[in-house]
PDB file of C-alpha atoms in Angstrom:
ATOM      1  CA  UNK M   1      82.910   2.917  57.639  1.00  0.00           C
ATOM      2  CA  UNK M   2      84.971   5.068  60.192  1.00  0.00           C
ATOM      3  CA  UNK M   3      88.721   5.300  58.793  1.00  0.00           C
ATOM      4  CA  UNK M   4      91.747   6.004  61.010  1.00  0.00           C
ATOM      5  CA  UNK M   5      90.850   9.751  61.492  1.00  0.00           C
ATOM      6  CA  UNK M   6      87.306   8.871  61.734  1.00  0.00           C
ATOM      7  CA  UNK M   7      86.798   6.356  64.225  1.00  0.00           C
ATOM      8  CA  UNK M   8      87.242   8.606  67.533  1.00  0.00           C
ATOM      9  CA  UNK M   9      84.318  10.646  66.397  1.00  0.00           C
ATOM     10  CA  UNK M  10      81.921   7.814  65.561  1.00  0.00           C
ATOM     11  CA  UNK M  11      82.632   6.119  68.703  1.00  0.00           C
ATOM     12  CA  UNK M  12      82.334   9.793  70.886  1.00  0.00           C
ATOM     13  CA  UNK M  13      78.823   9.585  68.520  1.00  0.00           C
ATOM     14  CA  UNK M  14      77.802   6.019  70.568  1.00  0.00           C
ATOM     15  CA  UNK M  15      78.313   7.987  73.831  1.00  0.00           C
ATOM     16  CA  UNK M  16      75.776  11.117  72.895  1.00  0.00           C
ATOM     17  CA  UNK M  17      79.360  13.276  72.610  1.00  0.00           C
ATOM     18  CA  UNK M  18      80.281  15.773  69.783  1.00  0.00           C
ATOM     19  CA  UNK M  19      83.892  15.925  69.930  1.00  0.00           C
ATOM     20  CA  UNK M  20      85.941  17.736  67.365  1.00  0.00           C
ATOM     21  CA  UNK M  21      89.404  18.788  66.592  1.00  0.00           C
ATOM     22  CA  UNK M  22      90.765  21.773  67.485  1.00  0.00           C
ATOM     23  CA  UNK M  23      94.125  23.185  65.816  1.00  0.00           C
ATOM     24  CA  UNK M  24      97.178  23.646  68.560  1.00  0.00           C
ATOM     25  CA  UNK M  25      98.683  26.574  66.596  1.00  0.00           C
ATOM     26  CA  UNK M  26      95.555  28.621  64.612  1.00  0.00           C
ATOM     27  CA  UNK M  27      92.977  27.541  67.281  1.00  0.00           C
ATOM     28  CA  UNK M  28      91.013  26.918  64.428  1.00  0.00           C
ATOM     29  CA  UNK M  29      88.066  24.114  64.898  1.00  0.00           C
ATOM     30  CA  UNK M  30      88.140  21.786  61.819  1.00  0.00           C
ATOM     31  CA  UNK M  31      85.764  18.773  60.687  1.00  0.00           C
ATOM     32  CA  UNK M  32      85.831  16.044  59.342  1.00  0.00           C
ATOM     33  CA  UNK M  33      88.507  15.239  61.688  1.00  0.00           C
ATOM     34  CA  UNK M  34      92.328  14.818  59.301  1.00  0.00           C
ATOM     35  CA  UNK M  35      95.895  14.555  60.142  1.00  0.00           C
ATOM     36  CA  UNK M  36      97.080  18.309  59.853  1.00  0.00           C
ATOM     37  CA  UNK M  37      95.185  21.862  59.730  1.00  0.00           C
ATOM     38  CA  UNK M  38      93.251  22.684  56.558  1.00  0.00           C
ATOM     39  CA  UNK M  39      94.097  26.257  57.182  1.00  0.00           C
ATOM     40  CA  UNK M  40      97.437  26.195  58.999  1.00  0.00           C
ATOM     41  CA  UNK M  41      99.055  23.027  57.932  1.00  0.00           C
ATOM     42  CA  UNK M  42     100.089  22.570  61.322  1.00  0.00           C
ATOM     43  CA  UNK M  43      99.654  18.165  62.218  1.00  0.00           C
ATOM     44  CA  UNK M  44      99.195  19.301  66.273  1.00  0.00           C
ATOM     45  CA  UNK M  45      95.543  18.917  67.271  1.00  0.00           C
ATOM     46  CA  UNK M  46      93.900  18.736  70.777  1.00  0.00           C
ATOM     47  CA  UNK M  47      90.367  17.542  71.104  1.00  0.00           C
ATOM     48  CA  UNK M  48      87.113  19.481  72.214  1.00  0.00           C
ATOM     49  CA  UNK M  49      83.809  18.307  73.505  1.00  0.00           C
ATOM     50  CA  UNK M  50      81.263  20.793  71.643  1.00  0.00           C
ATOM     51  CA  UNK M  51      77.752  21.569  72.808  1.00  0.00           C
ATOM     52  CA  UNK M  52      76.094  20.744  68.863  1.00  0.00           C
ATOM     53  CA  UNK M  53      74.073  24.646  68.786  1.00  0.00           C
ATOM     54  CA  UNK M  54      74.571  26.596  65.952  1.00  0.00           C
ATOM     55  CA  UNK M  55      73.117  28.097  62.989  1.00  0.00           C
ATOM     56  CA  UNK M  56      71.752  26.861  59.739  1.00  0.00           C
ATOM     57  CA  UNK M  57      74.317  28.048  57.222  1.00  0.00           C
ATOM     58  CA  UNK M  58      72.807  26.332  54.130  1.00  0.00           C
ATOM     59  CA  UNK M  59      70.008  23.022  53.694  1.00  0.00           C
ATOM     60  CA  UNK M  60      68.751  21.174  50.549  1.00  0.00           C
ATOM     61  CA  UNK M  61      65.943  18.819  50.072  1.00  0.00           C
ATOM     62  CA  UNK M  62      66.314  15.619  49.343  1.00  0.00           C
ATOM     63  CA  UNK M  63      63.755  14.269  47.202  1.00  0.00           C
ATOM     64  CA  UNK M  64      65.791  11.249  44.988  1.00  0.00           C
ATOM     65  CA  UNK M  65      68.154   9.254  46.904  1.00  0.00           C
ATOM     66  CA  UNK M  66      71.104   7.802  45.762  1.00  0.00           C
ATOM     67  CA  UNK M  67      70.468   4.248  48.338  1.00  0.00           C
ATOM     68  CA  UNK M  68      67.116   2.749  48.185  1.00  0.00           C
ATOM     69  CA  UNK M  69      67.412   2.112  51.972  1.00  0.00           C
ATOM     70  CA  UNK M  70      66.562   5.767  52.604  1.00  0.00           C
ATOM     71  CA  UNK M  71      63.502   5.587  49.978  1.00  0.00           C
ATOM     72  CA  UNK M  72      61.330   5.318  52.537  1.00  0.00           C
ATOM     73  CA  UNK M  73      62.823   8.734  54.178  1.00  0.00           C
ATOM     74  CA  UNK M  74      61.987  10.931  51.550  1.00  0.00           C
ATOM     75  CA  UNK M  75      61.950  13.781  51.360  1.00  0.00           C
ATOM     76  CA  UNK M  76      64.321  14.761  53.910  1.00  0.00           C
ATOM     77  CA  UNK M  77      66.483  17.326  54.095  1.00  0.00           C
ATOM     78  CA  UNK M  78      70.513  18.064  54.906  1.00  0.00           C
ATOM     79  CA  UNK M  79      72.084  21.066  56.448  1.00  0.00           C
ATOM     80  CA  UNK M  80      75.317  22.437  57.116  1.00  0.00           C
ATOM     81  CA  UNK M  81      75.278  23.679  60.476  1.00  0.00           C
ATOM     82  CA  UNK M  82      77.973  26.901  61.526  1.00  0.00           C
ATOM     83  CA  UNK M  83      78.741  25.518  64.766  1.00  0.00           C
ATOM     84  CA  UNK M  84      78.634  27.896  67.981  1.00  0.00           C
ATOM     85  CA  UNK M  85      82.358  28.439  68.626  1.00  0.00           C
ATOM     86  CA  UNK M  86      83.622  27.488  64.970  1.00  0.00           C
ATOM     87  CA  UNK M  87      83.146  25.111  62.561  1.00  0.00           C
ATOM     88  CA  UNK M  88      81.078  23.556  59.991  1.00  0.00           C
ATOM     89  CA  UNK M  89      79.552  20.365  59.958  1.00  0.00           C
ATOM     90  CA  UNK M  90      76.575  19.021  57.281  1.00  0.00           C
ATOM     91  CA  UNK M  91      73.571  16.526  58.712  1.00  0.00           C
ATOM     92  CA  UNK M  92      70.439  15.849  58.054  1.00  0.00           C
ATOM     93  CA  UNK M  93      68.073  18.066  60.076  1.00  0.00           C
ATOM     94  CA  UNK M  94      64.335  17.508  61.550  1.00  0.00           C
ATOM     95  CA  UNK M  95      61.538  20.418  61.412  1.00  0.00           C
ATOM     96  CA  UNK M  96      61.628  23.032  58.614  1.00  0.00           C
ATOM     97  CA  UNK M  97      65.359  24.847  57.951  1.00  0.00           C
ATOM     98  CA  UNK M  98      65.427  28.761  57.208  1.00  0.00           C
ATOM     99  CA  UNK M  99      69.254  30.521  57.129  1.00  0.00           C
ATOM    100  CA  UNK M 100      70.325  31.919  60.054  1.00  0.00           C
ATOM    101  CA  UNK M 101      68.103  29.632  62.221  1.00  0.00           C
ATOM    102  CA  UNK M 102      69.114  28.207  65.493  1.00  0.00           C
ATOM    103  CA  UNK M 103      69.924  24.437  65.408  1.00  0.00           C
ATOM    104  CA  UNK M 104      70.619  21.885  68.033  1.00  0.00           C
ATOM    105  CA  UNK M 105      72.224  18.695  67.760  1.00  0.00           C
ATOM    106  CA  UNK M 106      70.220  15.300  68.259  1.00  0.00           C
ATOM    107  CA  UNK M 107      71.450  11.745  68.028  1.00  0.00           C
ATOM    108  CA  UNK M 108      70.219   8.497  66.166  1.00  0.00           C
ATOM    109  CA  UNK M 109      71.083   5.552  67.885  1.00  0.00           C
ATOM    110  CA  UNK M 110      70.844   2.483  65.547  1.00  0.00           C
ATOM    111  CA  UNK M 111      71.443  -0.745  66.089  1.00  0.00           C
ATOM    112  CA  UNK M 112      75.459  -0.791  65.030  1.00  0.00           C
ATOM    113  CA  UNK M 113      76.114   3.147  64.502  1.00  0.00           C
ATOM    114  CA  UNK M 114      74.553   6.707  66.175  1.00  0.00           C
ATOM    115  CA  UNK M 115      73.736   9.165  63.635  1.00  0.00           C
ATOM    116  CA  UNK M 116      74.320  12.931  64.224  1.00  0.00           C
ATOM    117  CA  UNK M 117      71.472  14.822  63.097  1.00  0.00           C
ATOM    118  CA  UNK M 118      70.452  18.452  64.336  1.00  0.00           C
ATOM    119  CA  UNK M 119      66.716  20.120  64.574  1.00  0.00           C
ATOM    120  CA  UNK M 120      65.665  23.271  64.458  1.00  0.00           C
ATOM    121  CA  UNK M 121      64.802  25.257  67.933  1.00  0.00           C
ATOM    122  CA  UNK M 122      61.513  26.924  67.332  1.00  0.00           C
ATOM    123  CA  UNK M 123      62.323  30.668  68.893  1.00  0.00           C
ATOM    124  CA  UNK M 124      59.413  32.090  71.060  1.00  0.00           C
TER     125      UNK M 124
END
């Protein structure tokens, strides 16, 4: 359920748009979105339409889940994603993960939320 600081991103989510906060005084991308600067303190924010590429900073496998609704998923795996341009952001992620691999962003529409979720870009 989006919360307060939340609910701009989930609803930029319904319109295919990865928007993110950016710090007014460090400059400093942050996510999940939150009232002041994790790294400044600073509470001034502006926000920042990101193109979802980056790079597969870590991923895990997901074999046991902790909802039987996703039961039928398995296994599937999460990421966290170094975003081009700053910032970190975890997701589940389609094809087969490796560090350092190139990632692009991908959304889920379902039938009351849209799900970020990334894939990997196959390099030729």
């Amino acid at each position: 359920m989006p919360d307060l600081d939340s609910q701009a991103f989930w609803a930029e989510l319904q319109a295919h748009r990865i928007v993110l906060q950016r710090c007014a005084t460090c400059d400093r991308r942050r996510f999940p979105a939150m009232p002041s600067c994790p790294y400044c303190g600073h509470p001034d924010w502006r926000s920042e339409e990101i193109s979802g590429t980056g790079t597969v900073f870590s991923y895990i496998v997901v074999h046991r889940t902790f909802d039987a609704a996703f039961t039928a998923d398995l296994p599937y795996t999460i990421a966290t994603v170094d975003l081009d341009g700053g910032g970190r952001i975890a997701a589940r992620i389609d094809g087969t993960p490796s560090i350092d691999a190139k990632a692009v962003a991908v959304f889920v529409d379902h039938p009351e939320w849209t799900e970020l979720r990334f894939r990997i870009v196959e390099e030729s």
